[in-house]
Amino acid sequence: GDHRDLHSFPTRRSSDLNCIFPENVSETVIAGIFREIYRFNRREDARLRLAATRKGDTRLFDVSKVIYIESRRNIKYIRSENGSFDFYGDMDTIERKTEYLGFLRISHSFIVSSQHIIAANARRVIMDDEEHTEINVGQKYLPAYRKLLAELKNSAINKRI
């Protein structure tokens, strides 16, 4: 891994960051901010987590290992690389909490991780769980899904170049 210490972390000139920092912020302060961001990102426990609670039992899930969240009536299921966990929750709330973490609601009953889609077409995704779960995209969710598909295609093209 990368073993740079804080002293070797590259500093940024304030002139390069005037869109982020006001002119009166010194380069020393800016360098300190970047060093703190670097330190946080290097920490083992800095991974993002989702919390789910059932009858007082709270589980934390590493976001990168969550494949999808499914709703069946009042019960929600987090399907992860480490198994499944059922809990009570509201899909709209879960959607709001996960939309900036690489998740997308594709139907009334499913919120999926874009990292765990292994195949997709215009109306369906296949997830990378053991069962290769196939999920149909609901009509209401098609515009956001099509945007995600375009992003995934561009990402795959850029990786090949």
Short mmCIF file of C-alpha atoms in Angstrom, two decimals:
data_model
loop_
_atom_site.label_atom_id
_atom_site.label_comp_id
_atom_site.label_asym_id
_atom_site.label_seq_id
_atom_site.Cartn_x
_atom_site.Cartn_y
_atom_site.Cartn_z
CA GLY A 1 0.00 0.00 0.00
CA ASP A 2 0.84 3.66 0.02
CA HIS A 3 2.95 4.49 3.08
CA ARG A 4 3.40 8.24 2.61
CA ASP A 5 3.45 10.13 5.87
CA LEU A 6 1.79 13.50 6.33
CA HIS A 7 4.97 15.44 5.56
CA SER A 8 5.23 13.96 2.08
CA PHE A 9 1.57 14.55 1.25
CA PRO A 10 1.38 16.96 -1.69
CA THR A 11 0.17 20.44 -0.87
CA ARG A 12 -2.10 22.51 -3.09
CA ARG A 13 -1.63 26.16 -3.88
CA SER A 14 -4.56 28.37 -2.92
CA SER A 15 -4.55 29.78 -6.48
CA ASP A 16 -5.40 26.26 -7.70
CA LEU A 17 -8.34 26.05 -5.30
CA ASN A 18 -9.88 29.49 -5.44
CA CYS A 19 -13.18 27.91 -6.44
CA ILE A 20 -13.20 25.99 -3.14
CA PHE A 21 -11.38 28.19 -0.64
CA PRO A 22 -11.62 31.95 -0.15
CA GLU A 23 -8.48 33.92 -1.07
CA ASN A 24 -7.73 34.81 2.56
CA VAL A 25 -7.20 31.14 3.53
CA SER A 26 -3.50 30.43 3.75
CA GLU A 27 -1.81 27.63 1.82
CA THR A 28 -0.76 26.13 5.17
CA VAL A 29 -4.41 25.80 6.24
CA ILE A 30 -5.37 24.31 2.86
CA ALA A 31 -2.49 21.81 3.06
CA GLY A 32 -3.65 20.87 6.58
CA ILE A 33 -7.19 20.25 5.33
CA PHE A 34 -5.92 17.98 2.57
CA ARG A 35 -3.71 16.11 5.04
CA GLU A 36 -6.72 15.47 7.29
CA ILE A 37 -8.79 14.23 4.33
CA TYR A 38 -5.90 11.95 3.36
CA ARG A 39 -5.60 10.59 6.92
CA PHE A 40 -9.36 9.94 7.13
CA ASN A 41 -9.40 8.11 3.80
CA ARG A 42 -6.49 5.89 4.84
CA ARG A 43 -8.15 4.72 8.06
CA GLU A 44 -9.34 1.11 8.14
CA ASP A 45 -12.69 2.05 9.67
CA ALA A 46 -13.48 4.81 7.20
CA ARG A 47 -15.70 2.54 5.08
CA LEU A 48 -19.27 3.71 4.73
CA ARG A 49 -21.84 1.61 6.52
CA LEU A 50 -25.59 1.09 6.47
CA ALA A 51 -27.36 0.40 9.74
CA ALA A 52 -30.45 -1.82 10.01
CA THR A 53 -32.30 -2.57 13.25
CA ARG A 54 -34.72 -5.37 14.11
CA LYS A 55 -36.10 -5.80 17.63
CA GLY A 56 -33.15 -3.99 19.19
CA ASP A 57 -30.59 -5.91 17.10
CA THR A 58 -28.64 -3.39 15.00
CA ARG A 59 -26.34 -4.58 12.25
CA LEU A 60 -23.84 -2.48 10.34
CA PHE A 61 -23.27 -3.34 6.69
CA ASP A 62 -20.26 -2.28 4.66
CA VAL A 63 -21.89 -0.40 1.76
CA SER A 64 -19.58 -2.02 -0.78
CA LYS A 65 -20.87 -5.49 0.22
CA VAL A 66 -24.61 -4.65 0.04
CA ILE A 67 -26.05 -6.07 -3.19
CA TYR A 68 -29.65 -4.88 -2.91
CA ILE A 69 -32.43 -3.99 -0.51
CA GLU A 70 -35.79 -5.64 -1.09
CA SER A 71 -39.21 -4.84 0.33
CA ARG A 72 -41.78 -7.58 0.90
CA ARG A 73 -44.86 -6.09 2.50
CA ASN A 74 -43.68 -4.38 5.69
CA ILE A 75 -40.39 -6.25 5.96
CA LYS A 76 -37.21 -5.08 4.24
CA TYR A 77 -34.29 -7.39 3.44
CA ILE A 78 -30.69 -6.30 3.03
CA ARG A 79 -28.97 -8.80 0.77
CA SER A 80 -25.21 -8.59 1.15
CA GLU A 81 -22.16 -10.66 0.28
CA ASN A 82 -22.38 -11.95 3.87
CA GLY A 83 -26.02 -13.06 3.78
CA SER A 84 -29.39 -11.48 4.39
CA PHE A 85 -30.91 -9.47 7.24
CA ASP A 86 -34.57 -8.55 7.63
CA PHE A 87 -35.73 -5.36 9.34
CA TYR A 88 -38.55 -2.83 9.38
CA GLY A 89 -38.13 0.37 7.42
CA ASP A 90 -39.58 2.71 4.85
CA MET A 91 -38.32 2.32 1.27
CA ASP A 92 -38.56 6.05 0.55
CA THR A 93 -36.35 6.80 3.57
CA ILE A 94 -33.91 4.04 2.63
CA GLU A 95 -33.80 5.39 -0.93
CA ARG A 96 -32.95 8.90 0.32
CA LYS A 97 -30.19 7.54 2.58
CA THR A 98 -28.59 5.37 -0.10
CA GLU A 99 -28.96 7.35 -3.34
CA TYR A 100 -25.58 9.08 -2.91
CA LEU A 101 -23.83 5.81 -2.06
CA GLY A 102 -24.16 4.20 -5.49
CA PHE A 103 -27.65 2.76 -4.97
CA LEU A 104 -30.64 3.22 -7.23
CA ARG A 105 -34.28 2.42 -6.70
CA ILE A 106 -35.40 0.50 -9.77
CA SER A 107 -38.84 -0.67 -8.65
CA HIS A 108 -41.36 -0.28 -5.86
CA SER A 109 -39.68 -3.19 -4.07
CA PHE A 110 -35.95 -2.95 -4.95
CA ILE A 111 -33.04 -0.60 -4.34
CA VAL A 112 -29.89 -1.99 -5.99
CA SER A 113 -26.17 -1.29 -5.72
CA SER A 114 -24.78 -0.23 -9.09
CA GLN A 115 -21.49 -1.94 -8.09
CA HIS A 116 -23.24 -5.33 -7.97
CA ILE A 117 -25.06 -5.26 -11.32
CA ILE A 118 -23.45 -7.91 -13.52
CA ALA A 119 -25.79 -7.63 -16.51
CA ALA A 120 -28.44 -5.18 -17.60
CA ASN A 121 -30.71 -4.44 -20.50
CA ALA A 122 -33.37 -1.81 -21.15
CA ARG A 123 -35.79 -3.19 -18.52
CA ARG A 124 -33.95 -5.67 -16.27
CA VAL A 125 -30.83 -6.11 -14.15
CA ILE A 126 -29.04 -9.23 -12.93
CA MET A 127 -27.27 -8.94 -9.60
CA ASP A 128 -24.07 -10.68 -8.52
CA ASP A 129 -25.54 -12.60 -5.58
CA GLU A 130 -25.36 -16.41 -5.59
CA GLU A 131 -28.78 -16.72 -7.25
CA HIS A 132 -28.03 -14.04 -9.89
CA THR A 133 -31.29 -12.35 -8.93
CA GLU A 134 -33.10 -10.82 -11.91
CA ILE A 135 -35.02 -7.63 -11.17
CA ASN A 136 -37.40 -5.88 -13.55
CA VAL A 137 -37.23 -2.10 -13.67
CA GLY A 138 -40.52 -0.39 -12.85
CA GLN A 139 -41.96 2.14 -15.32
CA LYS A 140 -41.77 4.95 -12.74
CA TYR A 141 -38.01 4.33 -12.26
CA LEU A 142 -36.98 4.01 -15.94
CA PRO A 143 -35.59 7.57 -16.44
CA ALA A 144 -33.12 7.30 -13.52
CA TYR A 145 -32.26 3.73 -14.53
CA ARG A 146 -31.49 4.76 -18.13
CA LYS A 147 -29.20 7.48 -16.80
CA LEU A 148 -27.38 4.89 -14.67
CA LEU A 149 -27.07 2.54 -17.66
CA ALA A 150 -25.46 5.31 -19.71
CA GLU A 151 -23.01 6.04 -16.87
CA LEU A 152 -22.12 2.35 -16.52
CA LYS A 153 -21.53 2.04 -20.27
CA ASN A 154 -19.29 5.14 -20.29
CA SER A 155 -17.38 3.79 -17.28
CA ALA A 156 -16.83 0.43 -18.99
CA ILE A 157 -15.62 2.14 -22.17
CA ASN A 158 -13.24 4.37 -20.20
CA LYS A 159 -11.82 1.36 -18.33
CA ARG A 160 -10.99 -0.40 -21.62
CA ILE A 161 -9.10 2.60 -23.03
#
